Tab-separated table of C-alpha atoms and ligand atoms in Angstrom:
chain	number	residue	atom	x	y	z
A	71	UNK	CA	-10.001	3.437	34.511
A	72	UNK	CA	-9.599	6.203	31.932
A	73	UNK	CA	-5.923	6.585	32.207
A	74	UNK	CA	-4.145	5.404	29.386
A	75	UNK	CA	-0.447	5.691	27.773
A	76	UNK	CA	0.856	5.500	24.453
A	77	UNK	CA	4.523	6.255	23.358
A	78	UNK	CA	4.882	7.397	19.990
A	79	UNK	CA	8.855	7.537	18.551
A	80	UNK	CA	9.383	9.916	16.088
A	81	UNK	CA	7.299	12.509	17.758
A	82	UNK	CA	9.225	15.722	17.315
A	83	UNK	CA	8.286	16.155	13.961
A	84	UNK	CA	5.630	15.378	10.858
A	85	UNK	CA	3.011	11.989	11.453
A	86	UNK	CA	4.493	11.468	15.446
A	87	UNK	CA	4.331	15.322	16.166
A	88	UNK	CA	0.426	15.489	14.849
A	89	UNK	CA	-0.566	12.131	16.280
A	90	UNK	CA	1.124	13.563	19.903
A	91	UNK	CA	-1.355	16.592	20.417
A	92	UNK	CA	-4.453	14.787	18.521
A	93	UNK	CA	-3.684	11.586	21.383
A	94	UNK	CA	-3.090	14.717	24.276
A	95	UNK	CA	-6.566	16.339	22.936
A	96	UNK	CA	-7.763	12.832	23.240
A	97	UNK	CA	-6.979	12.472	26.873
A	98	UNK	CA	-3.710	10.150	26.827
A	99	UNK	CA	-0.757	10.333	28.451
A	100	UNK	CA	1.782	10.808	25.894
A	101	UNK	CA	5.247	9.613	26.100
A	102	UNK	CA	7.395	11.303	23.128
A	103	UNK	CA	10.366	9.990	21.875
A	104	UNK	CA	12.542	11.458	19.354
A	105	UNK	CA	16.045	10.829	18.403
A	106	UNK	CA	16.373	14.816	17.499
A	107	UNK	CA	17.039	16.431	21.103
A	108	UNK	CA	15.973	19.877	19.514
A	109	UNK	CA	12.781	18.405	17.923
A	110	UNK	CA	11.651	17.648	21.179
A	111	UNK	CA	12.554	20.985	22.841
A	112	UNK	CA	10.771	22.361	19.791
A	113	UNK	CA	7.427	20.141	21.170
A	114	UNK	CA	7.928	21.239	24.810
A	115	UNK	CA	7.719	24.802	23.707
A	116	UNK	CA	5.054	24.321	21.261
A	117	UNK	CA	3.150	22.982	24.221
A	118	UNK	CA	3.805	25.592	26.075
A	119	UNK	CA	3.724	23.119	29.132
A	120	UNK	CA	0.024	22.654	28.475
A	121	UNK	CA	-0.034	19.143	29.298
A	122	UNK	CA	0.753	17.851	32.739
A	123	UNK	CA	0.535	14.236	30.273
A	124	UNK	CA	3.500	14.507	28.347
A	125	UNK	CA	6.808	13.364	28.938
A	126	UNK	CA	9.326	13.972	27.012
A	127	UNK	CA	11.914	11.409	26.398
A	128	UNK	CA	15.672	11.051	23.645
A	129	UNK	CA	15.486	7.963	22.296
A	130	UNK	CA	17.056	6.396	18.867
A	131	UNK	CA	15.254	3.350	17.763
A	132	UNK	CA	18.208	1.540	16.915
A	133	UNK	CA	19.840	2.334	20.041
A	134	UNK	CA	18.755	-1.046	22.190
A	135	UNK	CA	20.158	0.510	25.481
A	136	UNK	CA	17.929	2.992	24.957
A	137	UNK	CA	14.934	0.877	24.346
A	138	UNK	CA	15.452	-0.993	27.181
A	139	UNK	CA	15.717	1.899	29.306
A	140	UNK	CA	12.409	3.908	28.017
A	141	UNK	CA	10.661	0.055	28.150
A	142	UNK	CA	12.121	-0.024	31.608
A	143	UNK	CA	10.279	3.004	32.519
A	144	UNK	CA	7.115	2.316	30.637
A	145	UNK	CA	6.321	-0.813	33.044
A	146	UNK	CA	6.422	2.051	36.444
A	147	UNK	CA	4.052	4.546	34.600
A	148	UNK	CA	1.052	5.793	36.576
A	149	UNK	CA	-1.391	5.783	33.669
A	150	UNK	CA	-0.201	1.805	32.165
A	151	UNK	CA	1.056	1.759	28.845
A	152	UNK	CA	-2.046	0.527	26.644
A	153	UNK	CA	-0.900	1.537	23.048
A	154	UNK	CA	3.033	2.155	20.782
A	155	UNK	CA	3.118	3.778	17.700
A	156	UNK	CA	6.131	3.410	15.972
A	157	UNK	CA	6.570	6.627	13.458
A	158	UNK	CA	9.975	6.808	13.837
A	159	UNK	CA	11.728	6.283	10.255
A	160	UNK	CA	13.474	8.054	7.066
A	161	UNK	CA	12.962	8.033	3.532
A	162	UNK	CA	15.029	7.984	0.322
A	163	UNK	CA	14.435	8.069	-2.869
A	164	UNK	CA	17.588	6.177	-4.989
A	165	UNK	CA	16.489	3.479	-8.151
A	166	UNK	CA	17.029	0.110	-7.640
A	167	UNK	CA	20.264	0.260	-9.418
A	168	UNK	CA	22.119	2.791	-7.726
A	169	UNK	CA	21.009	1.531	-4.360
A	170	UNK	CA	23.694	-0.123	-2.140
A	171	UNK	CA	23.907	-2.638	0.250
A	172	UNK	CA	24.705	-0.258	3.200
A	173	UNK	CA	22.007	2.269	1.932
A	174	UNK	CA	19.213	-0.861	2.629
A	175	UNK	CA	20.723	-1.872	5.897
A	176	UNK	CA	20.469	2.273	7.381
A	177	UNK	CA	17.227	2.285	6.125
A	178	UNK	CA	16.312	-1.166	7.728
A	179	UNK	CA	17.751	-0.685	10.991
A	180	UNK	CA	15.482	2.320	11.667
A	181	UNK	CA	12.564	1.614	9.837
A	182	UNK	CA	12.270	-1.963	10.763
A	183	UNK	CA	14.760	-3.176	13.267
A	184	UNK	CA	13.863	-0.075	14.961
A	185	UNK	CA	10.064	-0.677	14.867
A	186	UNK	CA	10.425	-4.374	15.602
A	187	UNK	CA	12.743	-4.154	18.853
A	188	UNK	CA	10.864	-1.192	20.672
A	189	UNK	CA	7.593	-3.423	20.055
A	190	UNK	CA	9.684	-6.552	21.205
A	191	UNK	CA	10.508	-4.348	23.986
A	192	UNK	CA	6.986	-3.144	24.838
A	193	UNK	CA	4.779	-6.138	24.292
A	194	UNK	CA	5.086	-7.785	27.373
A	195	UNK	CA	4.111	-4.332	29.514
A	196	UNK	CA	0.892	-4.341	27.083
A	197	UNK	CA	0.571	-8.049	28.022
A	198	UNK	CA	0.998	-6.694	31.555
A	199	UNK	CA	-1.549	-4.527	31.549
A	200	UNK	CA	-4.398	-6.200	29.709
A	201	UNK	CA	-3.364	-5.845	25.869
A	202	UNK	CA	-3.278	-3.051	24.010
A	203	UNK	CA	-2.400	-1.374	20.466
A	204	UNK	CA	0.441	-1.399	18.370
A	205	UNK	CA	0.514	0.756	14.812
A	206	UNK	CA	3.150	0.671	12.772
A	207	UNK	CA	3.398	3.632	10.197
A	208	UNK	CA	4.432	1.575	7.066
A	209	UNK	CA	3.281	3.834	3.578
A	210	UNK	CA	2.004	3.332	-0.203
A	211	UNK	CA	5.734	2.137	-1.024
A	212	UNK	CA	5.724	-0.572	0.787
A	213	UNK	CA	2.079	-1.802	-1.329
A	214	UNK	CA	3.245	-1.066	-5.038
A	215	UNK	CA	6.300	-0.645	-6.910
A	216	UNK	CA	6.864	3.648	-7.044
A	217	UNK	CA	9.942	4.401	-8.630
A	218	UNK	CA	12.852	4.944	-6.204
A	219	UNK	CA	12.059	3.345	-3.619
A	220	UNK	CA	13.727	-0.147	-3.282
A	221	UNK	CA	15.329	0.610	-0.063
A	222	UNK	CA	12.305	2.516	1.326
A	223	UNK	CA	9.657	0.575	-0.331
A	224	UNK	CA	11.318	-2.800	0.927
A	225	UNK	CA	11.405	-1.484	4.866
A	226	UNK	CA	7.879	-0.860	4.396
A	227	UNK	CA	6.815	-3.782	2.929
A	228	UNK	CA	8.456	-5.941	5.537
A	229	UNK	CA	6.594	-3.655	7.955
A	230	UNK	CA	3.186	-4.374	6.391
A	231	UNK	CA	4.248	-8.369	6.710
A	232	UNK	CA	5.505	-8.177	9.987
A	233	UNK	CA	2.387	-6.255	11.006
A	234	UNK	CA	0.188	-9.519	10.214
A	235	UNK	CA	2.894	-11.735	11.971
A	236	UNK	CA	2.868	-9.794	15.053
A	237	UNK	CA	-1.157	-9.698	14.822
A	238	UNK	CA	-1.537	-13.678	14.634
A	239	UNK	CA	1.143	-13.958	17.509
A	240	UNK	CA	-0.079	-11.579	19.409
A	241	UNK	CA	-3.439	-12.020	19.644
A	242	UNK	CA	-3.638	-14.184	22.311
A	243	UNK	CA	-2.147	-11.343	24.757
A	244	UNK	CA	-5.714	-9.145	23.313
A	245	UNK	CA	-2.583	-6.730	21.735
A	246	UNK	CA	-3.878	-5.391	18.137
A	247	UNK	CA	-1.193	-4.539	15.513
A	248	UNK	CA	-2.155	-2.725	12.401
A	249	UNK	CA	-0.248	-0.654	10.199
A	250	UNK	CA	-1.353	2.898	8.515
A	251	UNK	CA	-0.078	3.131	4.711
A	252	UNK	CA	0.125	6.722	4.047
A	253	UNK	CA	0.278	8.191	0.703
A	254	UNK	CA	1.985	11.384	0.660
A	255	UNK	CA	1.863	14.207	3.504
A	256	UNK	CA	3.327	17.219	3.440
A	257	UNK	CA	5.582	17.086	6.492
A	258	UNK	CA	9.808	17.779	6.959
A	259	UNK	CA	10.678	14.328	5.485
A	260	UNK	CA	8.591	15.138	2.039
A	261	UNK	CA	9.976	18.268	1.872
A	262	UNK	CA	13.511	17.053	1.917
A	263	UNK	CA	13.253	14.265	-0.714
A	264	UNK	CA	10.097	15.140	-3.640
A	265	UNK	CA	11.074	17.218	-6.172
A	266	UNK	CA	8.728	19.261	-7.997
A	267	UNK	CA	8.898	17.057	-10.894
A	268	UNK	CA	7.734	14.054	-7.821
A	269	UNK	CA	5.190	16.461	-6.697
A	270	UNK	CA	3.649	16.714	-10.465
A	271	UNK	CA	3.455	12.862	-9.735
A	272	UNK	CA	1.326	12.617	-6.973
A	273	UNK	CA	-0.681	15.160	-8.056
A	274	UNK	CA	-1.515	13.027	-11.378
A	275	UNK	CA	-1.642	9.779	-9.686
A	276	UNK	CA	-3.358	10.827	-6.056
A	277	UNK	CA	-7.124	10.626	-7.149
A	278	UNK	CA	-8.046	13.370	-4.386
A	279	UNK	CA	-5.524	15.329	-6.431
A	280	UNK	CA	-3.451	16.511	-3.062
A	281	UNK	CA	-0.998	15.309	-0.611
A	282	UNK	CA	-2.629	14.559	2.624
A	283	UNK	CA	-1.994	16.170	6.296
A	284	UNK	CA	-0.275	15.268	9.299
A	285	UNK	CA	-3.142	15.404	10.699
A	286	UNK	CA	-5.217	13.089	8.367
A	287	UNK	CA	-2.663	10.287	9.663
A	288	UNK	CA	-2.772	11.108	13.039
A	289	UNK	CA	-6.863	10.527	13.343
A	290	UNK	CA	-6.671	7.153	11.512
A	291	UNK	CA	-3.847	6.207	14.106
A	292	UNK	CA	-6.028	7.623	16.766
A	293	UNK	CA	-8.407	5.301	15.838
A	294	UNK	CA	-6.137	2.102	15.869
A	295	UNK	CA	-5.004	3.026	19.203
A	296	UNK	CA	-7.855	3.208	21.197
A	297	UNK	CA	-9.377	-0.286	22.193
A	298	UNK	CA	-13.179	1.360	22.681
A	299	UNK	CA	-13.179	2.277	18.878
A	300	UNK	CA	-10.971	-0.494	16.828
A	301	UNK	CA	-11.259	-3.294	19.884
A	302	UNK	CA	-11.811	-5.822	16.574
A	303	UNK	CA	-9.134	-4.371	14.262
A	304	UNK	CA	-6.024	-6.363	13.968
A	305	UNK	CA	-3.603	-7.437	11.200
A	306	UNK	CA	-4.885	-4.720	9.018
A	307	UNK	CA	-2.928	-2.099	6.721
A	308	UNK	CA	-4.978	0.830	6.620
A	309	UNK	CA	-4.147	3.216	4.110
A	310	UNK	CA	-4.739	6.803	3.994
A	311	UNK	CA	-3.742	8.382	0.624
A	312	UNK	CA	-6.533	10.132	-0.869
A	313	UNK	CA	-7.649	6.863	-3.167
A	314	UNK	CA	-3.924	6.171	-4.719
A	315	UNK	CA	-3.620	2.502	-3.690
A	316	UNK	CA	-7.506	2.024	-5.440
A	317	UNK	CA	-7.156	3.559	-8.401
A	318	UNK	CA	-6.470	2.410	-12.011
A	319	UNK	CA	-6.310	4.217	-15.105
A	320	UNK	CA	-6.836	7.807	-14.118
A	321	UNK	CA	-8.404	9.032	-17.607
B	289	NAD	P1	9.588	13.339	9.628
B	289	NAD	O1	10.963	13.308	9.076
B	289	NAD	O2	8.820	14.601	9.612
B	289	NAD	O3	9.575	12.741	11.095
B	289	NAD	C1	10.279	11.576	11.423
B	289	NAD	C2	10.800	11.690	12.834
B	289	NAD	O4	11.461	10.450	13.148
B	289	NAD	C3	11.853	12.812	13.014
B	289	NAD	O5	11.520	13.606	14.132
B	289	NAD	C4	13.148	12.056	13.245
B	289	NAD	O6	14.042	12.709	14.124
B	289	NAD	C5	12.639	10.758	13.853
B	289	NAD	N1	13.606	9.669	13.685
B	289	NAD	C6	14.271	9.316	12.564
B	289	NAD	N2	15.095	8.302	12.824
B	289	NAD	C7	14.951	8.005	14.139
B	289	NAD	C8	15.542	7.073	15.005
B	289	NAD	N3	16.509	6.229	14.589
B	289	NAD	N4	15.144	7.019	16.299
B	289	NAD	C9	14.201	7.877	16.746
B	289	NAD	N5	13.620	8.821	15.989
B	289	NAD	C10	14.000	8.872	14.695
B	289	NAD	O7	8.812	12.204	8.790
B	289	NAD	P2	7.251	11.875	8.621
B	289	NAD	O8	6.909	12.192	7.227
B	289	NAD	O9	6.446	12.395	9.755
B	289	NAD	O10	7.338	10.286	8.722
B	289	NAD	C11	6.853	9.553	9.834
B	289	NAD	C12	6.671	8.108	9.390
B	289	NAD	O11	5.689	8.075	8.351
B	289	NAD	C13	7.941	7.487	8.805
B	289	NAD	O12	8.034	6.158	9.217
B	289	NAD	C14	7.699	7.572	7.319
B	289	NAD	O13	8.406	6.589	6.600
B	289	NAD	C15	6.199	7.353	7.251
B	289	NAD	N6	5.584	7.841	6.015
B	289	NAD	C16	5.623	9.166	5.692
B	289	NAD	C17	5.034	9.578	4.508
B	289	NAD	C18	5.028	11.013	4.070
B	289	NAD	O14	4.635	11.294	2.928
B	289	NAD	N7	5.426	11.951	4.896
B	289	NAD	C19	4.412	8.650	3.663
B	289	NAD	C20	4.390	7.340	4.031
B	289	NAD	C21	4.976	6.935	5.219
């Protein structure tokens, strides 16, 4: 009765790599998917071969052969698939202006189309086997207008609607959606695109005065995943960013 899976995309690195050996701490089964090959061999050594509950799997969102094949093997696992989190995604920071067409459609077809079809994909294996969870990591962009972000601010804001659709639709099959809006977390992808005069930013505008953990995001998913703790939570956008999406006038 206690066996559970959850396949997390994006798992070789930042949010997906914490939320992996929190949900493996936890007790899951954990299949990890990652586009990056190396990412993943990075995990596998990390791990040490710890876990006798991890599989490790290549897998590009946007790739639908390869959904169908890791969704093909998610319907023969021992321990049945109860929960998805889709982490999976890239950022950019380009104003509105300078952003182009093909700029919004790579960021949509990994962020969203990418989200959307693995969860297409997967719903009917939750339905299978009960219901389940599905948590979309969606972020502060996609809930207020930062500078930069039209591209990456749009994805996410899709995600946060779709998130509700998916809820309503769902509900009836007992599968959960929610979404986790993180604020910003010091992991590979932050590293690559906030400059120091971004980081001054946060710092100002962050009421906790600090950019969160990996890990911080990986509890709040652990909670949306797991039926015995969130079993009423659906259609919700939790976000985890120190206070930024409450505050106001800072002085
Ligand atoms: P990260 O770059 O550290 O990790 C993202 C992982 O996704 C990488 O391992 C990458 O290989 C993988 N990936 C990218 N495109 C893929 C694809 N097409 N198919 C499969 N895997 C793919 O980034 P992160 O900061 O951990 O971000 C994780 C999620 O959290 C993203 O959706 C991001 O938008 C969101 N988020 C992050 C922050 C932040 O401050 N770090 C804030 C808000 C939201």
């Amino acid at each position: 009765m206690n066996q559970r899976s959850v396949l997390i995309t994006g798992a070789g690195s930042g949010i997906g790599l914490a939320t992996t050996e929190l949900l493996l701490l936890a007790g899951w089964h954990v299949l990890a998917t990652d586009r990056d090959q190396a990412a993943l061999d990075r995990l596998a050594e990390r791990l040490d071969n710890k876990s006798d509950r991890l599989i490790l799997r290549h897998m590009d969102v946007t790739d639908p052969d390869a959904v169908a094949k890791v969704a093909l093997e998610c319907q023969a696992l021992t321990a049945p698939l109860l929960a998805l989190v889709n982490s999976a995604g890239i950022g950019s920071s380009v104003r509105f202006a300078d952003t182009t067409p093909d700029m919004l459609r790579r960021i949509y077809e990994i962020n969203v189309i990418g989200a959307f079809a693995l969860s297409q994909a997967l719903a009917p294996v939750l339905r299978d086997n009960g219901g389940g969870s599905i948590v979309h990591i969606a972020s502060v962009s996609g809930l207020k207008g930062n500078m930069g972000r039209s591209a990456y601010g749009a994805s996410k804001g899709a995600l946060v609607t779709l998130t509700k659709i998916m809820a309503v639709e769902l509900a009836d099959d007992l599968i959960r959606v929610n979404a986790i809006a993180p604020g910003p977390v010091e992991t590979p992808m932050v590293a690559d695109t906030h400059t120091a005069v971004t980081r001054q930013e946060w710092h100002r505008t962050v009421p906790m005065r600090r950019y969160g953990t990996p890990d911080e995001i990986a509890s709040a998913i652990a909670f949306l995943v797991d039926g015995r703790q969130s079993s009423y939570v659906t259609g919700q956008i939790l976000a985890v960013d120190g206070g930024f999406t409450a505050a106001g006038i800072m002085a």
